[in-house]
Amino acid sequence: MSHCDSNWDVKIYIVTWNVSTKFPESISLNKLLGLENRPEQDTHLPDFFVIGLQEVNAQPQNTLYNLFKDDLWTQKFKEVLKERDYVVIKTEQMQGLLLSVFARRKHLLHLRQVETEYTRTGLGGIWGNKGAVSIRLNVYGSSICLVNAHLAAHDHMLEERINDYERIVQEQKFHVKAKEAIFDHDYVFWFGDLNFRLTGEATTSADEIRAMVARDELKQLIEKDQLLLVRREGRAFGQLQERLPQFPPTFKFEHGSNEYDMKRRPAWTDRILYAVNENNYRNVRLTVEQTSYKSHPSYNISDHKPVTSEFTLKVNRKSRYNVEHFRNQHNNRLSYKLAMANNTDVHSFDDLVTDLIDYGQVYEDTTERTISFKPIELWLVGEPNTIEYVIPNGFEEGNADWIGIYRENFTSLSEYLAYEYTETYKDKQHQLNEQQLQHLQNTRTVTLTFSENVSLPLDSRYQLLYFQSTGTRGVTGLVGISSSFAVEKRCPSPSFDEID
């Protein structure tokens, strides 16, 4: 990925697969992920892997297990991807729907405002066997929303599928300003077992569909696709685009084979669609290029074939106009002075920029604002440890910010061994004299004491991670990573009886 002042591009690899309650023990995922068997042979890795699964085994005993450990599918994907230095950013599950986002380690500090959401549509919204789970995040300043959906099944349930779509669009609300709805985002990727079938149930039998597939008459067959038709009619998915599948229908197969199960009419139920708001900003143009879209027929544990697609997201500077230019031009505007004098909700020039240009019209990458930890020579287990870090100008601390301790080369942001909330500067500043205030303008000193009961083996190395958090619905962003350090347990002082 390239990233500079004028443009950047990000490569995303998306997987959707209805796994039909099966477990992944005996399969290799390398081919599905477009990877070689040996990590050193993978030369063109994507920046992100997005894994959307449906009908994951959600029996009560597995749900309990998942409270304490990653589900078996996430573990399996993690085993493959950790060898290539990917980290799990976030996982969200609603019964059988599972969505995970993996990022290359080098991108971790450039992700912000990560949040999850879900919508139940089964049994009129009571049951979560159908619906959608979503993860939204900012990547190098651009907002991305990822939606993994499982819509109503069966040929005759077209209206229910349309209603499911509308319900998800209406009900999914995030807590990030101006990005509350799915289609407020710069980029949207909507995928899953969407369950759209082929029209002409009375005139086109399962045998006839299979015969057309065998004759490679896919272009004629796709014209009967319900999803294509409702998009053309503007009844659903109208804001999304899709390169039409050039692979055979991915449902329904006999388990363990590549033969269609003739109890159902074959259909393209498993899909990946996308949208880009190209002109969200005055100073840049957003584009997305879909570089592949295919099924993987060699995977036969389920009655669905997995589908993958690769995308390149681009941000291109349109002109010399930028935020700093705007700032210089308008810094002394009367409206700014009036807003500040009247003590309105405008608390900074950044807020004024927002108001003057209609929120979101100027693109600015705020992910360069990261916390810098001072080197930690040694950590004493179970004792107070004082650390220092420097915050960048313009960084907003919050009462819900926290610092976690992780093993070096952690593989998931959920793998913290312990954490403590930070004291904010505003909470402390009334206790400080002028010299201390000057020193602490950008430098923070925090004392952390993780319990002796926290397992920190002495033969491992560790890192501290700083998370910026709103405290609302888990909206978080990793903004600082310390260098690695060793831990040590202080020897207890000798007792009186032990002294000669």
PDB file of C-alpha atoms in Angstrom, residues 119-392:
ATOM      1  CA  THR A 119     -29.715  -6.464  13.145  1.00  0.00           C
ATOM      2  CA  ARG A 120     -31.999  -9.460  13.646  1.00  0.00           C
ATOM      3  CA  THR A 121     -34.558 -10.145  10.933  1.00  0.00           C
ATOM      4  CA  GLY A 122     -35.594 -13.740  11.735  1.00  0.00           C
ATOM      5  CA  LEU A 123     -39.142 -14.173  13.073  1.00  0.00           C
ATOM      6  CA  GLY A 124     -39.917 -10.529  12.435  1.00  0.00           C
ATOM      7  CA  GLY A 125     -36.763  -9.281  14.160  1.00  0.00           C
ATOM      8  CA  ILE A 126     -36.965 -11.482  17.265  1.00  0.00           C
ATOM      9  CA  TRP A 127     -34.549 -14.225  16.189  1.00  0.00           C
ATOM     10  CA  GLY A 128     -30.947 -13.757  15.022  1.00  0.00           C
ATOM     11  CA  ASN A 129     -30.754 -16.721  12.648  1.00  0.00           C
ATOM     12  CA  LYS A 130     -31.183 -14.181   9.845  1.00  0.00           C
ATOM     13  CA  GLY A 131     -30.082 -10.569   9.620  1.00  0.00           C
ATOM     14  CA  ALA A 132     -26.715  -8.816   9.443  1.00  0.00           C
ATOM     15  CA  VAL A 133     -23.602  -8.067  11.455  1.00  0.00           C
ATOM     16  CA  SER A 134     -21.442  -5.078  10.544  1.00  0.00           C
ATOM     17  CA  ILE A 135     -18.060  -3.596  11.334  1.00  0.00           C
ATOM     18  CA  ARG A 136     -17.267   0.032  10.476  1.00  0.00           C
ATOM     19  CA  LEU A 137     -13.851   1.662  10.744  1.00  0.00           C
ATOM     20  CA  ASN A 138     -11.740   4.522   9.451  1.00  0.00           C
ATOM     21  CA  VAL A 139      -8.691   3.489   7.421  1.00  0.00           C
ATOM     22  CA  TYR A 140      -6.139   6.253   6.755  1.00  0.00           C
ATOM     23  CA  GLY A 141      -8.962   8.753   7.109  1.00  0.00           C
ATOM     24  CA  SER A 142     -11.522   7.012   4.880  1.00  0.00           C
ATOM     25  CA  SER A 143     -14.632   5.402   6.380  1.00  0.00           C
ATOM     26  CA  ILE A 144     -15.486   1.803   5.479  1.00  0.00           C
ATOM     27  CA  CYS A 145     -18.592  -0.193   6.405  1.00  0.00           C
ATOM     28  CA  LEU A 146     -18.562  -4.003   6.070  1.00  0.00           C
ATOM     29  CA  VAL A 147     -21.914  -5.824   6.179  1.00  0.00           C
ATOM     30  CA  ASN A 148     -22.246  -9.607   6.401  1.00  0.00           C
ATOM     31  CA  ALA A 149     -25.880 -10.606   5.828  1.00  0.00           C
ATOM     32  CA  HIS A 150     -27.995 -13.759   5.750  1.00  0.00           C
ATOM     33  CA  LEU A 151     -31.416 -13.023   4.258  1.00  0.00           C
ATOM     34  CA  ALA A 152     -34.652 -15.011   4.096  1.00  0.00           C
ATOM     35  CA  ALA A 153     -34.414 -18.350   2.265  1.00  0.00           C
ATOM     36  CA  HIS A 154     -36.477 -20.167  -0.420  1.00  0.00           C
ATOM     37  CA  ASP A 155     -37.503 -19.243  -3.955  1.00  0.00           C
ATOM     38  CA  HIS A 156     -40.848 -17.654  -3.067  1.00  0.00           C
ATOM     39  CA  MET A 157     -39.530 -15.400  -0.263  1.00  0.00           C
ATOM     40  CA  LEU A 158     -38.341 -12.542  -2.489  1.00  0.00           C
ATOM     41  CA  GLU A 159     -40.428  -9.911  -0.726  1.00  0.00           C
ATOM     42  CA  GLU A 160     -39.071 -11.040   2.649  1.00  0.00           C
ATOM     43  CA  ARG A 161     -35.514 -10.655   1.338  1.00  0.00           C
ATOM     44  CA  ILE A 162     -36.291  -7.126   0.187  1.00  0.00           C
ATOM     45  CA  ASN A 163     -37.860  -6.368   3.581  1.00  0.00           C
ATOM     46  CA  ASP A 164     -34.794  -7.796   5.351  1.00  0.00           C
ATOM     47  CA  TYR A 165     -32.548  -5.499   3.329  1.00  0.00           C
ATOM     48  CA  GLU A 166     -34.660  -2.436   4.098  1.00  0.00           C
ATOM     49  CA  ARG A 167     -34.789  -3.298   7.792  1.00  0.00           C
ATOM     50  CA  ILE A 168     -30.999  -3.649   8.018  1.00  0.00           C
ATOM     51  CA  VAL A 169     -30.444  -0.326   6.210  1.00  0.00           C
ATOM     52  CA  GLN A 170     -32.925   1.480   8.457  1.00  0.00           C
ATOM     53  CA  GLU A 171     -32.012  -0.068  11.807  1.00  0.00           C
ATOM     54  CA  GLN A 172     -28.226  -0.214  11.724  1.00  0.00           C
ATOM     55  CA  LYS A 173     -27.045   2.990  13.392  1.00  0.00           C
ATOM     56  CA  PHE A 174     -23.460   3.687  14.424  1.00  0.00           C
ATOM     57  CA  HIS A 175     -22.195   6.191  16.975  1.00  0.00           C
ATOM     58  CA  VAL A 176     -19.641   7.985  14.797  1.00  0.00           C
ATOM     59  CA  LYS A 177     -20.579  11.542  13.856  1.00  0.00           C
ATOM     60  CA  ALA A 178     -21.980  11.881  10.315  1.00  0.00           C
ATOM     61  CA  LYS A 179     -21.419   8.146   9.694  1.00  0.00           C
ATOM     62  CA  GLU A 180     -24.427   6.826  11.583  1.00  0.00           C
ATOM     63  CA  ALA A 181     -25.957   4.927   8.657  1.00  0.00           C
ATOM     64  CA  ILE A 182     -24.413   2.257   6.422  1.00  0.00           C
ATOM     65  CA  PHE A 183     -24.499   4.394   3.273  1.00  0.00           C
ATOM     66  CA  ASP A 184     -23.036   7.456   4.991  1.00  0.00           C
ATOM     67  CA  HIS A 185     -19.641   5.767   4.659  1.00  0.00           C
ATOM     68  CA  ASP A 186     -17.083   6.428   1.945  1.00  0.00           C
ATOM     69  CA  TYR A 187     -16.938   2.735   1.023  1.00  0.00           C
ATOM     70  CA  VAL A 188     -19.542   0.022   1.673  1.00  0.00           C
ATOM     71  CA  PHE A 189     -19.082  -3.720   1.120  1.00  0.00           C
ATOM     72  CA  TRP A 190     -22.211  -5.852   1.480  1.00  0.00           C
ATOM     73  CA  PHE A 191     -21.825  -9.617   1.215  1.00  0.00           C
ATOM     74  CA  GLY A 192     -23.171 -12.902   2.501  1.00  0.00           C
ATOM     75  CA  ASP A 193     -25.753 -15.561   1.789  1.00  0.00           C
ATOM     76  CA  LEU A 194     -28.271 -13.122   0.340  1.00  0.00           C
ATOM     77  CA  ASN A 195     -30.434 -16.073  -0.752  1.00  0.00           C
ATOM     78  CA  PHE A 196     -31.680 -14.523  -4.015  1.00  0.00           C
ATOM     79  CA  ARG A 197     -32.843 -17.264  -6.362  1.00  0.00           C
ATOM     80  CA  LEU A 198     -33.728 -17.539 -10.069  1.00  0.00           C
ATOM     81  CA  THR A 199     -37.100 -16.439 -11.409  1.00  0.00           C
ATOM     82  CA  GLY A 200     -39.287 -18.753 -13.480  1.00  0.00           C
ATOM     83  CA  GLU A 201     -39.818 -21.397 -10.823  1.00  0.00           C
ATOM     84  CA  ALA A 202     -42.765 -22.786 -12.786  1.00  0.00           C
ATOM     85  CA  THR A 203     -40.913 -22.898 -16.123  1.00  0.00           C
ATOM     86  CA  THR A 204     -37.261 -23.571 -15.264  1.00  0.00           C
ATOM     87  CA  SER A 205     -36.643 -26.713 -13.231  1.00  0.00           C
ATOM     88  CA  ALA A 206     -33.550 -27.644 -11.253  1.00  0.00           C
ATOM     89  CA  ASP A 207     -32.565 -30.082 -14.034  1.00  0.00           C
ATOM     90  CA  GLU A 208     -32.861 -27.358 -16.692  1.00  0.00           C
ATOM     91  CA  ILE A 209     -30.715 -24.974 -14.639  1.00  0.00           C
ATOM     92  CA  ARG A 210     -28.087 -27.681 -14.188  1.00  0.00           C
ATOM     93  CA  ALA A 211     -28.125 -28.346 -17.937  1.00  0.00           C
ATOM     94  CA  MET A 212     -27.623 -24.626 -18.721  1.00  0.00           C
ATOM     95  CA  VAL A 213     -24.671 -24.532 -16.312  1.00  0.00           C
ATOM     96  CA  ALA A 214     -23.177 -27.598 -18.017  1.00  0.00           C
ATOM     97  CA  ARG A 215     -23.526 -25.819 -21.397  1.00  0.00           C
ATOM     98  CA  ASP A 216     -21.840 -22.716 -19.896  1.00  0.00           C
ATOM     99  CA  GLU A 217     -24.946 -20.626 -20.548  1.00  0.00           C
ATOM    100  CA  LEU A 218     -24.304 -18.494 -17.478  1.00  0.00           C
ATOM    101  CA  LYS A 219     -25.046 -15.177 -19.207  1.00  0.00           C
ATOM    102  CA  GLN A 220     -28.545 -16.309 -20.103  1.00  0.00           C
ATOM    103  CA  LEU A 221     -29.079 -17.778 -16.651  1.00  0.00           C
ATOM    104  CA  ILE A 222     -27.962 -14.697 -14.716  1.00  0.00           C
ATOM    105  CA  GLU A 223     -30.707 -12.699 -16.449  1.00  0.00           C
ATOM    106  CA  LYS A 224     -33.149 -14.677 -14.260  1.00  0.00           C
ATOM    107  CA  ASP A 225     -31.308 -13.685 -11.078  1.00  0.00           C
ATOM    108  CA  GLN A 226     -33.619 -12.034  -8.544  1.00  0.00           C
ATOM    109  CA  LEU A 227     -30.901  -9.793  -7.115  1.00  0.00           C
ATOM    110  CA  LEU A 228     -30.043  -8.428 -10.556  1.00  0.00           C
ATOM    111  CA  LEU A 229     -33.720  -7.794 -11.268  1.00  0.00           C
ATOM    112  CA  VAL A 230     -34.539  -6.008  -7.988  1.00  0.00           C
ATOM    113  CA  ARG A 231     -31.442  -3.826  -8.403  1.00  0.00           C
ATOM    114  CA  ARG A 232     -32.545  -2.867 -11.927  1.00  0.00           C
ATOM    115  CA  GLU A 233     -36.029  -2.097 -10.631  1.00  0.00           C
ATOM    116  CA  GLY A 234     -34.638  -0.049  -7.733  1.00  0.00           C
ATOM    117  CA  ARG A 235     -36.443  -2.184  -5.156  1.00  0.00           C
ATOM    118  CA  ALA A 236     -33.326  -3.139  -3.122  1.00  0.00           C
ATOM    119  CA  PHE A 237     -29.522  -2.897  -3.230  1.00  0.00           C
ATOM    120  CA  GLY A 238     -29.870   0.030  -5.627  1.00  0.00           C
ATOM    121  CA  GLN A 239     -26.981   1.951  -4.050  1.00  0.00           C
ATOM    122  CA  LEU A 240     -24.627  -0.985  -4.535  1.00  0.00           C
ATOM    123  CA  GLN A 241     -22.767  -2.286  -7.557  1.00  0.00           C
ATOM    124  CA  GLU A 242     -21.807  -5.818  -8.519  1.00  0.00           C
ATOM    125  CA  ARG A 243     -19.727  -7.315 -11.256  1.00  0.00           C
ATOM    126  CA  LEU A 244     -22.042 -10.080 -12.470  1.00  0.00           C
ATOM    127  CA  PRO A 245     -20.849 -13.562 -11.433  1.00  0.00           C
ATOM    128  CA  GLN A 246     -19.000 -15.443 -14.153  1.00  0.00           C
ATOM    129  CA  PHE A 247     -18.875 -18.576 -12.016  1.00  0.00           C
ATOM    130  CA  PRO A 248     -21.586 -21.266 -11.723  1.00  0.00           C
ATOM    131  CA  PRO A 249     -24.325 -20.983  -9.087  1.00  0.00           C
ATOM    132  CA  THR A 250     -22.873 -21.591  -5.621  1.00  0.00           C
ATOM    133  CA  PHE A 251     -25.944 -23.289  -4.099  1.00  0.00           C
ATOM    134  CA  LYS A 252     -27.101 -26.013  -3.514  1.00  0.00           C
ATOM    135  CA  PHE A 253     -24.550 -28.867  -3.562  1.00  0.00           C
ATOM    136  CA  GLU A 254     -24.525 -32.357  -2.132  1.00  0.00           C
ATOM    137  CA  HIS A 255     -22.318 -32.268   0.953  1.00  0.00           C
ATOM    138  CA  GLY A 256     -18.827 -33.513   0.142  1.00  0.00           C
ATOM    139  CA  SER A 257     -19.201 -33.199  -3.630  1.00  0.00           C
ATOM    140  CA  ASN A 258     -19.428 -30.840  -6.597  1.00  0.00           C
ATOM    141  CA  GLU A 259     -22.807 -32.233  -7.656  1.00  0.00           C
ATOM    142  CA  TYR A 260     -25.894 -30.067  -7.331  1.00  0.00           C
ATOM    143  CA  ASP A 261     -28.563 -31.282  -4.925  1.00  0.00           C
ATOM    144  CA  MET A 262     -31.641 -31.433  -7.132  1.00  0.00           C
ATOM    145  CA  LYS A 263     -33.984 -30.941  -4.187  1.00  0.00           C
ATOM    146  CA  ARG A 264     -33.313 -27.228  -4.704  1.00  0.00           C
ATOM    147  CA  ARG A 265     -33.005 -25.121  -7.833  1.00  0.00           C
ATOM    148  CA  PRO A 266     -29.348 -23.981  -8.147  1.00  0.00           C
ATOM    149  CA  ALA A 267     -28.848 -20.248  -7.580  1.00  0.00           C
ATOM    150  CA  TRP A 268     -26.254 -17.539  -6.958  1.00  0.00           C
ATOM    151  CA  THR A 269     -27.130 -17.074  -3.300  1.00  0.00           C
ATOM    152  CA  ASP A 270     -23.625 -16.024  -2.196  1.00  0.00           C
ATOM    153  CA  ARG A 271     -22.685 -12.523  -3.330  1.00  0.00           C
ATOM    154  CA  ILE A 272     -20.340  -9.589  -2.744  1.00  0.00           C
ATOM    155  CA  LEU A 273     -21.488  -6.058  -3.642  1.00  0.00           C
ATOM    156  CA  TYR A 274     -19.884  -2.667  -3.102  1.00  0.00           C
ATOM    157  CA  ALA A 275     -20.507   1.082  -3.160  1.00  0.00           C
ATOM    158  CA  VAL A 276     -18.250   4.133  -3.174  1.00  0.00           C
ATOM    159  CA  ASN A 277     -19.265   7.733  -2.529  1.00  0.00           C
ATOM    160  CA  GLU A 278     -16.756   9.146  -5.016  1.00  0.00           C
ATOM    161  CA  ASN A 279     -17.421  12.815  -4.316  1.00  0.00           C
ATOM    162  CA  ASN A 280     -17.770  12.843  -0.539  1.00  0.00           C
ATOM    163  CA  TYR A 281     -14.942  15.381  -0.315  1.00  0.00           C
ATOM    164  CA  ARG A 282     -14.008  18.593  -2.083  1.00  0.00           C
ATOM    165  CA  ASN A 283     -10.297  17.892  -2.245  1.00  0.00           C
ATOM    166  CA  VAL A 284     -10.112  14.195  -3.190  1.00  0.00           C
ATOM    167  CA  ARG A 285     -11.854  11.669  -5.383  1.00  0.00           C
ATOM    168  CA  LEU A 286     -12.568   8.186  -4.051  1.00  0.00           C
ATOM    169  CA  THR A 287     -12.542   5.177  -6.367  1.00  0.00           C
ATOM    170  CA  VAL A 288     -12.700   1.417  -5.995  1.00  0.00           C
ATOM    171  CA  GLU A 289     -11.515  -1.230  -8.457  1.00  0.00           C
ATOM    172  CA  GLN A 290     -12.764  -4.809  -8.216  1.00  0.00           C
ATOM    173  CA  THR A 291      -9.868  -6.990  -9.349  1.00  0.00           C
ATOM    174  CA  SER A 292     -11.386 -10.468  -8.873  1.00  0.00           C
ATOM    175  CA  TYR A 293     -14.723 -12.169  -8.167  1.00  0.00           C
ATOM    176  CA  LYS A 294     -14.824 -15.946  -8.054  1.00  0.00           C
ATOM    177  CA  SER A 295     -16.092 -19.069  -6.344  1.00  0.00           C
ATOM    178  CA  HIS A 296     -13.981 -21.916  -4.973  1.00  0.00           C
ATOM    179  CA  PRO A 297     -15.558 -25.235  -6.016  1.00  0.00           C
ATOM    180  CA  SER A 298     -12.842 -27.383  -4.404  1.00  0.00           C
ATOM    181  CA  TYR A 299     -14.303 -26.616  -0.949  1.00  0.00           C
ATOM    182  CA  ASN A 300     -17.129 -29.101  -0.457  1.00  0.00           C
ATOM    183  CA  ILE A 301     -17.833 -29.442   3.278  1.00  0.00           C
ATOM    184  CA  SER A 302     -20.959 -27.291   2.880  1.00  0.00           C
ATOM    185  CA  ASP A 303     -23.905 -27.159   0.482  1.00  0.00           C
ATOM    186  CA  HIS A 304     -22.594 -23.686  -0.535  1.00  0.00           C
ATOM    187  CA  LYS A 305     -19.367 -22.839  -2.321  1.00  0.00           C
ATOM    188  CA  PRO A 306     -17.332 -19.975  -0.857  1.00  0.00           C
ATOM    189  CA  VAL A 307     -17.016 -16.766  -2.887  1.00  0.00           C
ATOM    190  CA  THR A 308     -14.166 -14.240  -2.753  1.00  0.00           C
ATOM    191  CA  SER A 309     -13.515 -10.831  -4.221  1.00  0.00           C
ATOM    192  CA  GLU A 310     -10.538  -8.462  -4.179  1.00  0.00           C
ATOM    193  CA  PHE A 311     -10.795  -4.671  -4.226  1.00  0.00           C
ATOM    194  CA  THR A 312      -8.372  -1.772  -4.457  1.00  0.00           C
ATOM    195  CA  LEU A 313      -9.581   1.386  -2.714  1.00  0.00           C
ATOM    196  CA  LYS A 314      -8.042   4.651  -3.871  1.00  0.00           C
ATOM    197  CA  VAL A 315      -7.953   8.217  -2.648  1.00  0.00           C
ATOM    198  CA  ASN A 316      -6.728  10.683  -5.272  1.00  0.00           C
ATOM    199  CA  ARG A 317      -6.107  14.379  -4.694  1.00  0.00           C
ATOM    200  CA  LYS A 318      -8.324  16.393  -7.061  1.00  0.00           C
ATOM    201  CA  SER A 319      -6.694  19.793  -6.671  1.00  0.00           C
ATOM    202  CA  ARG A 320      -4.247  21.765  -4.574  1.00  0.00           C
ATOM    203  CA  TYR A 321      -7.060  22.612  -2.180  1.00  0.00           C
ATOM    204  CA  ASN A 322      -6.498  21.158   1.295  1.00  0.00           C
ATOM    205  CA  VAL A 323      -7.550  21.615   4.885  1.00  0.00           C
ATOM    206  CA  GLU A 324      -4.507  23.725   5.791  1.00  0.00           C
ATOM    207  CA  HIS A 325      -5.310  26.124   2.933  1.00  0.00           C
ATOM    208  CA  PHE A 326      -8.863  26.416   4.230  1.00  0.00           C
ATOM    209  CA  ARG A 327      -7.601  26.942   7.768  1.00  0.00           C
ATOM    210  CA  ASN A 328      -5.264  29.767   6.725  1.00  0.00           C
ATOM    211  CA  GLN A 329      -7.939  31.478   4.655  1.00  0.00           C
ATOM    212  CA  HIS A 330     -10.625  31.469   7.318  1.00  0.00           C
ATOM    213  CA  ASN A 331      -8.818  31.528  10.642  1.00  0.00           C
ATOM    214  CA  ASN A 332      -9.934  35.057  11.469  1.00  0.00           C
ATOM    215  CA  ARG A 333     -13.463  34.846  10.208  1.00  0.00           C
ATOM    216  CA  LEU A 334     -16.027  36.785  12.150  1.00  0.00           C
ATOM    217  CA  SER A 335     -18.299  33.737  12.385  1.00  0.00           C
ATOM    218  CA  TYR A 336     -15.578  31.872  14.255  1.00  0.00           C
ATOM    219  CA  LYS A 337     -15.159  34.677  16.787  1.00  0.00           C
ATOM    220  CA  LEU A 338     -18.901  34.964  17.264  1.00  0.00           C
ATOM    221  CA  ALA A 339     -19.291  31.230  17.750  1.00  0.00           C
ATOM    222  CA  MET A 340     -16.590  31.145  20.398  1.00  0.00           C
ATOM    223  CA  ALA A 341     -17.889  34.310  22.119  1.00  0.00           C
ATOM    224  CA  ASN A 342     -21.418  32.918  22.307  1.00  0.00           C
ATOM    225  CA  ASN A 343     -20.177  29.631  23.779  1.00  0.00           C
ATOM    226  CA  THR A 344     -22.082  27.532  21.283  1.00  0.00           C
ATOM    227  CA  ASP A 345     -21.348  23.906  20.494  1.00  0.00           C
ATOM    228  CA  VAL A 346     -18.429  25.061  18.351  1.00  0.00           C
ATOM    229  CA  HIS A 347     -15.405  24.508  20.598  1.00  0.00           C
ATOM    230  CA  SER A 348     -12.526  24.599  18.130  1.00  0.00           C
ATOM    231  CA  PHE A 349     -11.566  25.647  14.653  1.00  0.00           C
ATOM    232  CA  ASP A 350     -12.009  22.028  13.529  1.00  0.00           C
ATOM    233  CA  ASP A 351     -15.670  22.294  14.541  1.00  0.00           C
ATOM    234  CA  LEU A 352     -15.999  25.488  12.539  1.00  0.00           C
ATOM    235  CA  VAL A 353     -14.454  23.820   9.494  1.00  0.00           C
ATOM    236  CA  THR A 354     -17.115  21.137   9.880  1.00  0.00           C
ATOM    237  CA  ASP A 355     -19.929  23.698   9.971  1.00  0.00           C
ATOM    238  CA  LEU A 356     -18.661  25.908   7.149  1.00  0.00           C
ATOM    239  CA  ILE A 357     -18.090  23.206   4.564  1.00  0.00           C
ATOM    240  CA  ASP A 358     -20.980  20.837   5.283  1.00  0.00           C
ATOM    241  CA  TYR A 359     -19.536  17.990   7.321  1.00  0.00           C
ATOM    242  CA  GLY A 360     -17.238  15.570   5.539  1.00  0.00           C
ATOM    243  CA  GLN A 361     -16.469  17.602   2.434  1.00  0.00           C
ATOM    244  CA  VAL A 362     -12.777  18.072   3.175  1.00  0.00           C
ATOM    245  CA  TYR A 363     -10.696  14.930   3.436  1.00  0.00           C
ATOM    246  CA  GLU A 364      -8.073  14.907   6.175  1.00  0.00           C
ATOM    247  CA  ASP A 365      -6.137  11.924   7.482  1.00  0.00           C
ATOM    248  CA  THR A 366      -6.097  12.198  11.274  1.00  0.00           C
ATOM    249  CA  THR A 367      -4.444   8.802  11.769  1.00  0.00           C
ATOM    250  CA  GLU A 368      -1.009  10.396  11.794  1.00  0.00           C
ATOM    251  CA  ARG A 369      -1.841  11.615  15.319  1.00  0.00           C
ATOM    252  CA  THR A 370      -0.395   8.759  17.350  1.00  0.00           C
ATOM    253  CA  ILE A 371       0.818   8.322  20.918  1.00  0.00           C
ATOM    254  CA  SER A 372       4.600   7.898  21.370  1.00  0.00           C
ATOM    255  CA  PHE A 373       5.633   5.784  24.362  1.00  0.00           C
ATOM    256  CA  LYS A 374       8.955   6.473  26.057  1.00  0.00           C
ATOM    257  CA  PRO A 375      11.091   3.272  26.106  1.00  0.00           C
ATOM    258  CA  ILE A 376      10.254   0.896  28.958  1.00  0.00           C
ATOM    259  CA  GLU A 377      13.405  -0.768  30.280  1.00  0.00           C
ATOM    260  CA  LEU A 378      11.777  -3.232  32.644  1.00  0.00           C
ATOM    261  CA  TRP A 379       8.337  -4.027  34.020  1.00  0.00           C
ATOM    262  CA  LEU A 380       7.941  -5.259  37.598  1.00  0.00           C
ATOM    263  CA  VAL A 381       5.095  -7.767  37.911  1.00  0.00           C
ATOM    264  CA  GLY A 382       2.417  -6.851  40.447  1.00  0.00           C
ATOM    265  CA  GLU A 383       4.012  -3.494  41.322  1.00  0.00           C
ATOM    266  CA  PRO A 384       3.334   0.114  40.305  1.00  0.00           C
ATOM    267  CA  ASN A 385       5.096   0.919  37.029  1.00  0.00           C
ATOM    268  CA  THR A 386       5.439   4.503  35.870  1.00  0.00           C
ATOM    269  CA  ILE A 387       5.332   5.081  32.117  1.00  0.00           C
ATOM    270  CA  GLU A 388       5.565   8.207  29.995  1.00  0.00           C
ATOM    271  CA  TYR A 389       4.074   8.913  26.610  1.00  0.00           C
ATOM    272  CA  VAL A 390       3.754  11.947  24.369  1.00  0.00           C
ATOM    273  CA  ILE A 391       0.471  12.934  22.751  1.00  0.00           C
ATOM    274  CA  PRO A 392       0.422  14.766  19.402  1.00  0.00           C
TER     275      PRO A 392
END
